[in-house]
mmCIF file of C-alpha atoms in Angstrom:
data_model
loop_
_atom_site.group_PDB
_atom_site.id
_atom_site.type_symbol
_atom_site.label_atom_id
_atom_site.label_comp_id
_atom_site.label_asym_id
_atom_site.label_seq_id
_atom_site.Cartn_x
_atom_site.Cartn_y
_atom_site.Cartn_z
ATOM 1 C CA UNK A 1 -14.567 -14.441 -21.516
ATOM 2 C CA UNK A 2 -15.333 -11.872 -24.166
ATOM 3 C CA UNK A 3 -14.288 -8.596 -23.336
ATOM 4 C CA UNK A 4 -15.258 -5.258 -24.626
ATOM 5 C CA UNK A 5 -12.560 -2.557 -25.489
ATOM 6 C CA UNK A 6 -9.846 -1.890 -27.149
ATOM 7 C CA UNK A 7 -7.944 -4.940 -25.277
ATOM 8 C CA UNK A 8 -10.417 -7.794 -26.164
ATOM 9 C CA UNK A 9 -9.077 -11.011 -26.514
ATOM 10 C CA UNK A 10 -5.540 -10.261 -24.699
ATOM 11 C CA UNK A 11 -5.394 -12.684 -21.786
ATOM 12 C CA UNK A 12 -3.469 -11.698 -18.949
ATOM 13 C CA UNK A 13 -2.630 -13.828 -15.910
ATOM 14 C CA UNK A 14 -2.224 -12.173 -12.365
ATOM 15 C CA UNK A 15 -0.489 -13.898 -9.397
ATOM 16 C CA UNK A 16 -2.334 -12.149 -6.170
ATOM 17 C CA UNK A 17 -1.005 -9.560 -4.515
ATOM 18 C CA UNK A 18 -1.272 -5.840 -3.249
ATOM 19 C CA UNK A 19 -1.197 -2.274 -4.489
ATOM 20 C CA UNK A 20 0.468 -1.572 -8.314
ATOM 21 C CA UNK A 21 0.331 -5.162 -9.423
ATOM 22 C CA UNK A 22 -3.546 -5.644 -8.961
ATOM 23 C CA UNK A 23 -4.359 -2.059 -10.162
ATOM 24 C CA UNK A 24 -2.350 -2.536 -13.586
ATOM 25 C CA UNK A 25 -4.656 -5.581 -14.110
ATOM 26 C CA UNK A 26 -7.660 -3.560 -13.430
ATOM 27 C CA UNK A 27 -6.257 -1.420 -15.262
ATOM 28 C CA UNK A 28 -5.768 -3.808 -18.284
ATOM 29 C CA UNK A 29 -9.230 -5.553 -17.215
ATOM 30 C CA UNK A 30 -10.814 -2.191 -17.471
ATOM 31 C CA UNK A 31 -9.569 -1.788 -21.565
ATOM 32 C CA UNK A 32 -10.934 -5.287 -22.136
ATOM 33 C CA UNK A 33 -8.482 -7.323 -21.666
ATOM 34 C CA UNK A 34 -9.488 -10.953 -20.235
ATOM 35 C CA UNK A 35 -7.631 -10.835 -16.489
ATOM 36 C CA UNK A 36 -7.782 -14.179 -14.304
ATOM 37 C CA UNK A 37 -6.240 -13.769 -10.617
ATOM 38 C CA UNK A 38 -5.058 -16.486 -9.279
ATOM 39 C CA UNK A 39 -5.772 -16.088 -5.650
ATOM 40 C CA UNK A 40 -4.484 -18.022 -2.284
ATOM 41 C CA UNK A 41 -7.038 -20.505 -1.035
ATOM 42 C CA UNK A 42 -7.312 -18.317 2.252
ATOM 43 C CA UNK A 43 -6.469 -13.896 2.288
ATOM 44 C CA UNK A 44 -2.941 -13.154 3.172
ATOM 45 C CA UNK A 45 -2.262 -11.614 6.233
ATOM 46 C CA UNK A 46 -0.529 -8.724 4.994
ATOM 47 C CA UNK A 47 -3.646 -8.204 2.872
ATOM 48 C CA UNK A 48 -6.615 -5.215 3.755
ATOM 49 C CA UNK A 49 -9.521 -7.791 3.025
ATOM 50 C CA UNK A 50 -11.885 -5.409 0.937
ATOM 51 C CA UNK A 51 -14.535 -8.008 0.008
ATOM 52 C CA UNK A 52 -17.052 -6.511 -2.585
ATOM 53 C CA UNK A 53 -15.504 -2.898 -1.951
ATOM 54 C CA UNK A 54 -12.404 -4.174 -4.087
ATOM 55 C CA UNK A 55 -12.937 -1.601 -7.045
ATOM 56 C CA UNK A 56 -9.023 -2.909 -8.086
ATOM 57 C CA UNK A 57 -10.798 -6.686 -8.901
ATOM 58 C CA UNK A 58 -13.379 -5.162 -11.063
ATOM 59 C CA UNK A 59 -13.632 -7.245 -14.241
ATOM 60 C CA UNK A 60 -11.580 -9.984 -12.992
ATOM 61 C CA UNK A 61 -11.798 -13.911 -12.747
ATOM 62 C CA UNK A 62 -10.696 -15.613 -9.881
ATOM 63 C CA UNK A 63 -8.937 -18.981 -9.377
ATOM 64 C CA UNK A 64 -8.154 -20.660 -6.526
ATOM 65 C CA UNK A 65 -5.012 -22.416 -6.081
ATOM 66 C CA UNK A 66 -2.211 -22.810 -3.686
ATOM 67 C CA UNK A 67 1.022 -22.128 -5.417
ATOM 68 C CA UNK A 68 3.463 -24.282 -2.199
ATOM 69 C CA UNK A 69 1.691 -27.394 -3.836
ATOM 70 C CA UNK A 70 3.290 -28.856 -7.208
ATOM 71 C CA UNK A 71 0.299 -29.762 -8.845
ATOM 72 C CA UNK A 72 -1.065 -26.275 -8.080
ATOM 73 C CA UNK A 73 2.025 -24.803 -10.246
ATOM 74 C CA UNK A 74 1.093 -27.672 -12.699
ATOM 75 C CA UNK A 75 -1.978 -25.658 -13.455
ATOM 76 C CA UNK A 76 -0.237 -22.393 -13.343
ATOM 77 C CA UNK A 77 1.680 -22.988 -16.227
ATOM 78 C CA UNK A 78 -1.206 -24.719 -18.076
ATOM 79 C CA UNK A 79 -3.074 -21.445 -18.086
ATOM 80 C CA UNK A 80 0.422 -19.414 -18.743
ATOM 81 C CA UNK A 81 0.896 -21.738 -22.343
ATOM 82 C CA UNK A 82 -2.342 -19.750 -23.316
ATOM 83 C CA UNK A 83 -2.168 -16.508 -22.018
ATOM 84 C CA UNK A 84 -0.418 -13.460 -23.575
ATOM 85 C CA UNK A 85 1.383 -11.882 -20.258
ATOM 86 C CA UNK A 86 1.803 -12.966 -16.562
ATOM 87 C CA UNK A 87 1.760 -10.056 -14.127
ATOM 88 C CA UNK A 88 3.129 -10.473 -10.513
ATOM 89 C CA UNK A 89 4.343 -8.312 -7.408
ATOM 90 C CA UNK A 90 6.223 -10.597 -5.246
ATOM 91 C CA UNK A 91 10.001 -9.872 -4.165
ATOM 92 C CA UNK A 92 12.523 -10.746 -6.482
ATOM 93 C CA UNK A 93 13.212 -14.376 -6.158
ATOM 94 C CA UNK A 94 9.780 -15.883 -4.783
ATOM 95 C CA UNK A 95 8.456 -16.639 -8.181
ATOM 96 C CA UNK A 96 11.345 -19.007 -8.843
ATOM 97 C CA UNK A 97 11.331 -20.528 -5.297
ATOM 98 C CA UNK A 98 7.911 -21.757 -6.498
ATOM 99 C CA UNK A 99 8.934 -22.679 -9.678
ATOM 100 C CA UNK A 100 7.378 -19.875 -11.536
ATOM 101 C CA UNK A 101 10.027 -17.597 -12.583
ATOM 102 C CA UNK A 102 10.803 -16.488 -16.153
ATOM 103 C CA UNK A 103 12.346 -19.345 -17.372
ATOM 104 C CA UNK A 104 10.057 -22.160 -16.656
ATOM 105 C CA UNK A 105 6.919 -19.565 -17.942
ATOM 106 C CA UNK A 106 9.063 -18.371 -21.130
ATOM 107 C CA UNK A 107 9.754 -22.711 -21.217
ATOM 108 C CA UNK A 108 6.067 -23.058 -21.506
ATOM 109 C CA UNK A 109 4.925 -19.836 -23.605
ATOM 110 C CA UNK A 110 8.353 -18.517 -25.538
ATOM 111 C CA UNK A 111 5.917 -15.654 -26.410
ATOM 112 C CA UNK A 112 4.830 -14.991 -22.832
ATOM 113 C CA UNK A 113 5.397 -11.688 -21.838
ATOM 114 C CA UNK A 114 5.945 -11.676 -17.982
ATOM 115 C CA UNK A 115 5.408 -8.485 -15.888
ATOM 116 C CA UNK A 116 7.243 -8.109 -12.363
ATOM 117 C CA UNK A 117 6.462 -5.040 -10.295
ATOM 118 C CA UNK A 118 8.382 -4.305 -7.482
ATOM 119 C CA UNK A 119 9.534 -1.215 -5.200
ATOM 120 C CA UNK A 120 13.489 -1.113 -5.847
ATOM 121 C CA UNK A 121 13.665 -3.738 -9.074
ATOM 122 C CA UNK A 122 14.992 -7.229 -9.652
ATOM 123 C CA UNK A 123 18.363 -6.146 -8.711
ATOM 124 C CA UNK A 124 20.649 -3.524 -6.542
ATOM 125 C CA UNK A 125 21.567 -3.180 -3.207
ATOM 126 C CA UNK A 126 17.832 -2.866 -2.094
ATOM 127 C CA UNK A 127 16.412 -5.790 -4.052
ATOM 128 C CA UNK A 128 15.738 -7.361 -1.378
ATOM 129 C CA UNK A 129 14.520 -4.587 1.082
ATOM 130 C CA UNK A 130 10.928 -4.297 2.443
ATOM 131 C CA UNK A 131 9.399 -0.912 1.954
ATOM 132 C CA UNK A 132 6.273 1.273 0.197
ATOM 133 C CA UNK A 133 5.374 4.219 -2.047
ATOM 134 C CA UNK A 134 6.294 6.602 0.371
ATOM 135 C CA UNK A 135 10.369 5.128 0.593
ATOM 136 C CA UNK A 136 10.665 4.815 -3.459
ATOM 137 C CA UNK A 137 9.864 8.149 -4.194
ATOM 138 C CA UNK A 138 11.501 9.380 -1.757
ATOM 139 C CA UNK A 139 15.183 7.971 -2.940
ATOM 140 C CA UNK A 140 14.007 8.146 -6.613
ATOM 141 C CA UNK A 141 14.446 12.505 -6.027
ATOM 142 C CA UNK A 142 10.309 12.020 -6.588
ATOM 143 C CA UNK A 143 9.234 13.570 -3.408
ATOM 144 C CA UNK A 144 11.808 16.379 -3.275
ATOM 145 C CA UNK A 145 9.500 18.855 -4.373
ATOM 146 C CA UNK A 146 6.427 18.163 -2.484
ATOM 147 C CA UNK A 147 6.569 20.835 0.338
ATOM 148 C CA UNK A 148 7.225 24.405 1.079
ATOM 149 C CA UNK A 149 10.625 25.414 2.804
ATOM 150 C CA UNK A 150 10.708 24.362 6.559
ATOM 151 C CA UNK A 151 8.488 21.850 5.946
ATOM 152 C CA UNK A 152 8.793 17.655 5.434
ATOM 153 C CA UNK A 153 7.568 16.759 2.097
ATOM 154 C CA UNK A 154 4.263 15.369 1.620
ATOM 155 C CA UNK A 155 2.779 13.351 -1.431
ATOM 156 C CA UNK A 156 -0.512 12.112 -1.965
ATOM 157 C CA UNK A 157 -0.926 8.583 -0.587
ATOM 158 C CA UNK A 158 0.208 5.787 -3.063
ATOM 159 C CA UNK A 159 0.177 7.804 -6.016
ATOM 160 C CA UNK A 160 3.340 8.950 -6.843
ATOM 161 C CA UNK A 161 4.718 5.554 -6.414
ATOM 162 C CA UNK A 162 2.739 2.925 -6.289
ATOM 163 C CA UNK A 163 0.335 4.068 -9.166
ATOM 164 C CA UNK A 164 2.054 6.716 -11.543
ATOM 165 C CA UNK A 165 5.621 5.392 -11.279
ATOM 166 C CA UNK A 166 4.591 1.447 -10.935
ATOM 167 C CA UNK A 167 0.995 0.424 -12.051
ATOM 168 C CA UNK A 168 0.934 2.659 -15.182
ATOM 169 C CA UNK A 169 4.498 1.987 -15.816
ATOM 170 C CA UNK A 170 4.014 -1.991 -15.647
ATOM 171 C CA UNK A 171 1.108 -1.540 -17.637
ATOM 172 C CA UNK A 172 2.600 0.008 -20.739
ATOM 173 C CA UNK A 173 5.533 -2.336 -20.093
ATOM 174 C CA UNK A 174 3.305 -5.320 -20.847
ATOM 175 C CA UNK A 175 1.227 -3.537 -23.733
ATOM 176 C CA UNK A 176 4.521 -2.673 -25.581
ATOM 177 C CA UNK A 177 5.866 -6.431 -25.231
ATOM 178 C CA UNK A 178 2.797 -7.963 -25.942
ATOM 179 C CA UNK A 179 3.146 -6.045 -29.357
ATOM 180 C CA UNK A 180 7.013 -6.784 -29.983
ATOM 181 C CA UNK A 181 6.085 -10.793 -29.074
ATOM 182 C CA UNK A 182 3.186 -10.648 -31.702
ATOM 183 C CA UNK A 183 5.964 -9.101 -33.989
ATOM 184 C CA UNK A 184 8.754 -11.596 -33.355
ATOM 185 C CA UNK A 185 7.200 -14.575 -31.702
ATOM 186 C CA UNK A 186 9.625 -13.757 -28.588
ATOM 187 C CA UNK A 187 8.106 -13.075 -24.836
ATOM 188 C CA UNK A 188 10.345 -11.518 -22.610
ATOM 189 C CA UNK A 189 10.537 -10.220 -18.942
ATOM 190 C CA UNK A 190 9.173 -6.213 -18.039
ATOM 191 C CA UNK A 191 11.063 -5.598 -14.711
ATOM 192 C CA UNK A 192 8.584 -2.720 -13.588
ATOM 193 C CA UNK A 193 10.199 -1.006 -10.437
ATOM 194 C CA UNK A 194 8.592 2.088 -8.838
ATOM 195 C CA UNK A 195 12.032 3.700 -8.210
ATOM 196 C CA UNK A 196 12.609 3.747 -11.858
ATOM 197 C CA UNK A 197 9.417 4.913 -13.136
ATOM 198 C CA UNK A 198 8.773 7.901 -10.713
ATOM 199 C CA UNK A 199 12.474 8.799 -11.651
ATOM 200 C CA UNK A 200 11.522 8.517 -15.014
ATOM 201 C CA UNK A 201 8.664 10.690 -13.830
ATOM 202 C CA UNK A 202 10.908 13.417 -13.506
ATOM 203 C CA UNK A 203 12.154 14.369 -16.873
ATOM 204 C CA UNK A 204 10.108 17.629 -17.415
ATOM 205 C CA UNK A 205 11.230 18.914 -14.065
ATOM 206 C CA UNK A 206 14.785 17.799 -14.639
ATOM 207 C CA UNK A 207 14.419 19.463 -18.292
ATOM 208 C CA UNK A 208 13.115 22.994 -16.254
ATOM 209 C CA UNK A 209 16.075 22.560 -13.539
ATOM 210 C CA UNK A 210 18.620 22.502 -16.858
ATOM 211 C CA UNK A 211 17.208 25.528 -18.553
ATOM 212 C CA UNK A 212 17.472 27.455 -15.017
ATOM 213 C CA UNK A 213 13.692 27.370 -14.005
ATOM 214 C CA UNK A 214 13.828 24.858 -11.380
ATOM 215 C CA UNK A 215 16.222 25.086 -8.336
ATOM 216 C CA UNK A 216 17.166 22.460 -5.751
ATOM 217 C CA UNK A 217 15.598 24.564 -3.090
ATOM 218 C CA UNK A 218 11.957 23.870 -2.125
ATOM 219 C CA UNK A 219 9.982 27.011 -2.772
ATOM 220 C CA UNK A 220 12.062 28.663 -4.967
ATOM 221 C CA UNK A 221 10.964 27.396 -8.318
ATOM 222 C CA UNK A 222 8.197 28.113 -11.035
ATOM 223 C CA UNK A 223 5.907 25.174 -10.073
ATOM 224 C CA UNK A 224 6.089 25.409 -6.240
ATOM 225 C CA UNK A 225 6.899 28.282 -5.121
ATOM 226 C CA UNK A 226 5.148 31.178 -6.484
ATOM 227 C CA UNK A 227 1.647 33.070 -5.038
ATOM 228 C CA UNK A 228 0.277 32.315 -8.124
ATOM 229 C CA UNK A 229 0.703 28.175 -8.200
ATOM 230 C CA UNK A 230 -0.748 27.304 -4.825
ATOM 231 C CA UNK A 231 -3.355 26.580 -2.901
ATOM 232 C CA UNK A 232 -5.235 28.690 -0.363
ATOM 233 C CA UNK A 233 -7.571 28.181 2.600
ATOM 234 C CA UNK A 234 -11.009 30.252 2.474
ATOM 235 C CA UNK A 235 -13.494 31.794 5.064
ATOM 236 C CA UNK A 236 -14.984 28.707 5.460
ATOM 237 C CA UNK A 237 -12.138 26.473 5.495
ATOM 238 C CA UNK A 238 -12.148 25.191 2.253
ATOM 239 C CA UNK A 239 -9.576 25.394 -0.139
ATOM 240 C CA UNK A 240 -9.184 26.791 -3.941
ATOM 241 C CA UNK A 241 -6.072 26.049 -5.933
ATOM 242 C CA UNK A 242 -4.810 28.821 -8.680
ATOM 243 C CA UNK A 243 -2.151 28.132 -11.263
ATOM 244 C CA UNK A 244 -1.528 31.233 -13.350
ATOM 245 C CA UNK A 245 1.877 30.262 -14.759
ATOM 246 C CA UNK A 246 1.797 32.319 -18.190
ATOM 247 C CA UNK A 247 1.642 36.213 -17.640
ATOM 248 C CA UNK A 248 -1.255 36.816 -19.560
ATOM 249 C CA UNK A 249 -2.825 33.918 -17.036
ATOM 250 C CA UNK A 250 -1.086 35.833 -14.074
ATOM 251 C CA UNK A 251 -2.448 39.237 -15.311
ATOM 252 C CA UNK A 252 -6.099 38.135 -15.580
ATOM 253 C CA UNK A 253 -5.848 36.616 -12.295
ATOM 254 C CA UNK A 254 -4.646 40.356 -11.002
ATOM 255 C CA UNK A 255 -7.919 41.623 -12.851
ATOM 256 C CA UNK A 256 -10.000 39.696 -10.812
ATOM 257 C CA UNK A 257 -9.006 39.851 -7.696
ATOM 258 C CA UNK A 258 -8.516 43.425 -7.852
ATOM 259 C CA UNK A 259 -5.171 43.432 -8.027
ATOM 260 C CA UNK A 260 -4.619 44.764 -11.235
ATOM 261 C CA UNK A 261 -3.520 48.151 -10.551
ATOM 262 C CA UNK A 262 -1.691 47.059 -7.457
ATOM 263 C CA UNK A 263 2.080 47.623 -8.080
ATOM 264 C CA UNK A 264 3.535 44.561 -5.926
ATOM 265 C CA UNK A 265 1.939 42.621 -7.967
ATOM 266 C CA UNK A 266 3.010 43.450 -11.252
ATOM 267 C CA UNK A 267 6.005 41.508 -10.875
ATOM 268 C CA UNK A 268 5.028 38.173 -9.928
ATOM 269 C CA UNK A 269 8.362 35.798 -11.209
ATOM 270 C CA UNK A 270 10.513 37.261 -8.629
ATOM 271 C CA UNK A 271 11.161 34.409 -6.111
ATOM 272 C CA UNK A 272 12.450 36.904 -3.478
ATOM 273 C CA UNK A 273 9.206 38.231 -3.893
ATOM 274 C CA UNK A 274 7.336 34.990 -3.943
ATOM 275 C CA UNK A 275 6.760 34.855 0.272
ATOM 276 C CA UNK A 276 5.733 38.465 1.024
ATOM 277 C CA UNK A 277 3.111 38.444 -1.861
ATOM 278 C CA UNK A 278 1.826 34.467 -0.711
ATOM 279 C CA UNK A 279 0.787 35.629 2.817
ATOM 280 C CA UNK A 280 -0.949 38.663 0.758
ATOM 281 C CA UNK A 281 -2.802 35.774 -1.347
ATOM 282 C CA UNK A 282 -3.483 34.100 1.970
ATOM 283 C CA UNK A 283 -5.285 37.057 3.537
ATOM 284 C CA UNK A 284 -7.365 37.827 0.373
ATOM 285 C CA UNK A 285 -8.677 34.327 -0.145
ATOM 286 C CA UNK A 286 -9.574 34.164 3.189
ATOM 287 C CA UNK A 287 -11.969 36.504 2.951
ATOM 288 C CA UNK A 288 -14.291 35.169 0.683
ATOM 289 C CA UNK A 289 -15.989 31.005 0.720
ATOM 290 C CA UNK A 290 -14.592 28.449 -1.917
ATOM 291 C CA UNK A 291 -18.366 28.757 -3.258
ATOM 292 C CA UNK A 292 -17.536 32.801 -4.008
ATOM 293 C CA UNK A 293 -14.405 32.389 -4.902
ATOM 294 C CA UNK A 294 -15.491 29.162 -7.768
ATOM 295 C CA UNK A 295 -18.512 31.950 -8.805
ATOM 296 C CA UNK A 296 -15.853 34.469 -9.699
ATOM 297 C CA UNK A 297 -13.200 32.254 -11.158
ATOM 298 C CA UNK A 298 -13.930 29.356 -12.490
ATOM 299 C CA UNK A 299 -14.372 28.605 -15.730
ATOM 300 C CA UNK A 300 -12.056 31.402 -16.479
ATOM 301 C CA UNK A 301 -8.172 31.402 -17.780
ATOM 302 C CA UNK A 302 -7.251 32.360 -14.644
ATOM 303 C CA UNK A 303 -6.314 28.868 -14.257
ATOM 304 C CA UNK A 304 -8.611 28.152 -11.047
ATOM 305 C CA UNK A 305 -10.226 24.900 -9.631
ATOM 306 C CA UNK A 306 -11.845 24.533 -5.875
ATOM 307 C CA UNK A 307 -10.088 21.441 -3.812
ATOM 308 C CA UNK A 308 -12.754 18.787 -3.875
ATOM 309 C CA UNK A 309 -13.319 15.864 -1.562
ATOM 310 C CA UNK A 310 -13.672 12.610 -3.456
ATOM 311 C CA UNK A 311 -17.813 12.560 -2.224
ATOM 312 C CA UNK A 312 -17.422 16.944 -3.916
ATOM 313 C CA UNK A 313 -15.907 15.958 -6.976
ATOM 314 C CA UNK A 314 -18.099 13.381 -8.102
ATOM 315 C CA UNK A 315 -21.031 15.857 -8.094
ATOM 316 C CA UNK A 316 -19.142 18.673 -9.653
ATOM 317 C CA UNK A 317 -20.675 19.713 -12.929
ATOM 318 C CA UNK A 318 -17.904 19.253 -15.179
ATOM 319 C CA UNK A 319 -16.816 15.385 -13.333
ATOM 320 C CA UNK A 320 -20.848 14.732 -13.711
ATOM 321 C CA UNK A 321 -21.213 15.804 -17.215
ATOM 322 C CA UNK A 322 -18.611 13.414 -17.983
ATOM 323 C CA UNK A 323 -19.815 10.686 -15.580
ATOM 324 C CA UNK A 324 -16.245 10.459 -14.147
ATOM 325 C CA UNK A 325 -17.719 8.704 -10.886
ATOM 326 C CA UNK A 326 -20.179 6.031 -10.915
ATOM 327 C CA UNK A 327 -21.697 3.573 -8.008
ATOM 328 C CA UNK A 328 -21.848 -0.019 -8.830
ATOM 329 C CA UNK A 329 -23.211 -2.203 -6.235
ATOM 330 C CA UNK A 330 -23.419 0.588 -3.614
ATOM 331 C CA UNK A 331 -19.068 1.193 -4.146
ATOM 332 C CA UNK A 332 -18.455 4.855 -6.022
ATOM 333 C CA UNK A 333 -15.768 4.362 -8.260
ATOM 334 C CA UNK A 334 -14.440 6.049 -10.925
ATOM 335 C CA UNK A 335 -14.563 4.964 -15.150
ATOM 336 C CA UNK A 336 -11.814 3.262 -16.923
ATOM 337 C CA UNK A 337 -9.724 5.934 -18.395
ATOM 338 C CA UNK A 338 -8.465 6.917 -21.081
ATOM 339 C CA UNK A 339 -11.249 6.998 -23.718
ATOM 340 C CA UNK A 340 -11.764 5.487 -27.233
ATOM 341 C CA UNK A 341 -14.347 6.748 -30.160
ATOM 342 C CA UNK A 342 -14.356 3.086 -31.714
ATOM 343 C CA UNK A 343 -13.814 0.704 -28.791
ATOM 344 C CA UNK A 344 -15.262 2.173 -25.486
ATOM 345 C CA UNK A 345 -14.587 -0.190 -22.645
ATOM 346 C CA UNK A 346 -17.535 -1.430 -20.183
ATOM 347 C CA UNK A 347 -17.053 -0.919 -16.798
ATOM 348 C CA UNK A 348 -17.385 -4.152 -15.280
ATOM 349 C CA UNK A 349 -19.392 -5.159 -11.602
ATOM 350 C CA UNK A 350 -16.620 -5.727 -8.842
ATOM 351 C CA UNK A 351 -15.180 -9.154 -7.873
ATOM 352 C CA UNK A 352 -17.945 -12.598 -7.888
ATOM 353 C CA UNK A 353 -17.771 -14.517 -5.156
ATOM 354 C CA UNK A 354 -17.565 -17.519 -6.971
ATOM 355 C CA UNK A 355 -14.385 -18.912 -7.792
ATOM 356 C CA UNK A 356 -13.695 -20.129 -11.557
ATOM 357 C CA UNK A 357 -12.538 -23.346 -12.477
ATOM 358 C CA UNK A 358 -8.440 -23.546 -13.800
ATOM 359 C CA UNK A 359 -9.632 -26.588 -16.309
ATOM 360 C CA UNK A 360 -12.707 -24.589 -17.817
ATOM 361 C CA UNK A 361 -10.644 -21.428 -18.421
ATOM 362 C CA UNK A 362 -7.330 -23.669 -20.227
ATOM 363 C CA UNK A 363 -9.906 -24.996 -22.590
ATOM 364 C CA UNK A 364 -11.809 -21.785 -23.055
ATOM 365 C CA UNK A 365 -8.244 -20.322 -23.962
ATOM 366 C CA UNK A 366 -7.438 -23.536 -25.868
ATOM 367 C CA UNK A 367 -10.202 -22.908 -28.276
ATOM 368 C CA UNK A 368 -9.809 -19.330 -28.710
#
């Protein structure tokens, strides 16, 4: 199947699962790469069965094939001899138990480049440990930050983890071995584990903690503790967000909201400061709707946005002029991301029904 993007003619097979592994393919799909799932012959029970609302099987070819049988893994392996990477999410040490680990793929395709995601990695102490988004980031120092003092940290569902620190990880895993096996001839295995990538997410914080502008302390630091980086309920019980971190930001903030002349404001980096002049913020945006408060501020460099709703943003002027959100076939979903001036992907329709024939696509592949 022809694809259009910057990823045409990259063929990519994924082994059915949930969460990062499936979005990296749509991911990959999405840039124009040639994805074919191979699916269970009946959903697993684990599984949220999304039918056509499955925006993460958008672009995607199915195959259906049950991987307990031999002659099922028979056909696996025929598709992996002409693919370029192999993408799965199972815990470490299924894929050999069916006899579709590394070796046997690498046997097959020595340039194969084969992409395991997982939540702790293919090896430690947890290996072998159930657990979700939530648990990784929290052990990876991740979800440290995400909360005020006196209050439990709280990160936005799956996408710390699960996407940032795993999909997007996995994905430039495979892109970057795909080009070193193109190079050399020689596949190799990405061990993709969301522990390690939302660590890895945490260099510029960890470089701000060593040059003294980050503290172990919720609260207390630059990017989550100050008036001036937060968010703040309104008189109709909407939010805005403000993040004036540069003075001259800070200072036309002041001008705005009056505050200009206002002497406890003119300091605004002192964190014993931070809590007195916060509850000040609090009372101030309160008096006043997002809808006045986006009329005064936005657009400015006062570093303001209003907190959207999914259903908001896709109507916001600036996320419509750049047709951000679309609907196909009645789902909203958003565009594949990032862009390209010479080989703009094409959003694909979400999942067919129909199932796709193993033989058709080898010899499709064959003749490529």
């Amino acid at each position: 199947m022809k694809g259009h993007g910057p990823l045409a003619g990259i063929r990519v097979i994924e082994i059915a699962g949930i969460g990062p592994a499936p979005f990296c393919g749509m991911l990959l799909a999405d840039l124009g790469a040639d994805v074919v799932v191979v699916d269970r012959p009946a959903p697993s029970p684990d599984a949220i069965d999304l039918g056509s609302a499955s925006i993460l099987d958008r672009g995607k070819r199915f195959v259906h094939l049950d991987l307990k049988q031999p002659d099922s893994v028979a056909t696996v392996l025929d598709l992996i001899e002409h693919c370029d990477a192999l993408i799965e999410g199972m815990r470490p040490g299924v894929m050999e138990r069916l006899g579709l680990g590394p070796e046997p793929c690498l046997a097959r395709n020595p340039a194969l480049v084969f992409g395991r995601m997982t939540g702790w990695g293919q090896d430690g102490p947890l290996a072998q440990a159930a657990g979700h988004d939530i648990n990784y980031i929290a052990l990876s120092g991740a979800l440290w930050y995400a909360g005020q003092p006196g209050s439990p940290p709280v990160a936005p569902p799956s996408l710390v983890g699960d996407l940032g620190g795993g999909a997007l990880y996995l994905a430039v895993g495979l892109l970057a071995a795909i080009l070193s096996a193109r190079a050399t001839g020689r596949g190799q295995v990405v061990d993709a584990a969301i522990v390690d990538g939302s660590a890895h997410l945490m260099n510029l914080l960890l470089s701000l903690k060593a040059a003294g502008h980050f503290v172990s302390d919720r609260g207390r630091s630059i990017l989550d503790g100050p008036h001036w980086y937060a968010t703040y309920r309104c008189a109709d019980d909407r939010f805005v967000s403000v993040g004036s971190l540069e003075p001259r930001f800070y200072a036309l903030l002041r001008e705005k909201l009056g505050l200009g002349d206002d002497p406890d404001f003119t300091d605004g980096y002192d964190p014993a400061r931070w809590p007195d002049l916060t509850r000040r913020f609090e009372a101030l945006f309160r008096q006043r709707t997002r809808e006045e408060w986006s009329a005064l501020l936005e657009g400015s460099d006062a570093c303001f946005a209003p907190v959207l709703d999914p259903d908001e943003a896709a109507s916001h002027p600036h996320i419509a002029a750049r047709q951000i959100y679309r609907s196909i076939n009645g789902v909203a979903q958003t565009v594949p991301a990032p862009r390209f001036s010479k080989t703009p992907p094409a959003i694909s329709s979400s999942r067919s029904a129909d199932a796709h024939q193993p033989g058709s696509i080898v010899t499709e592949w064959r003749g490529c």
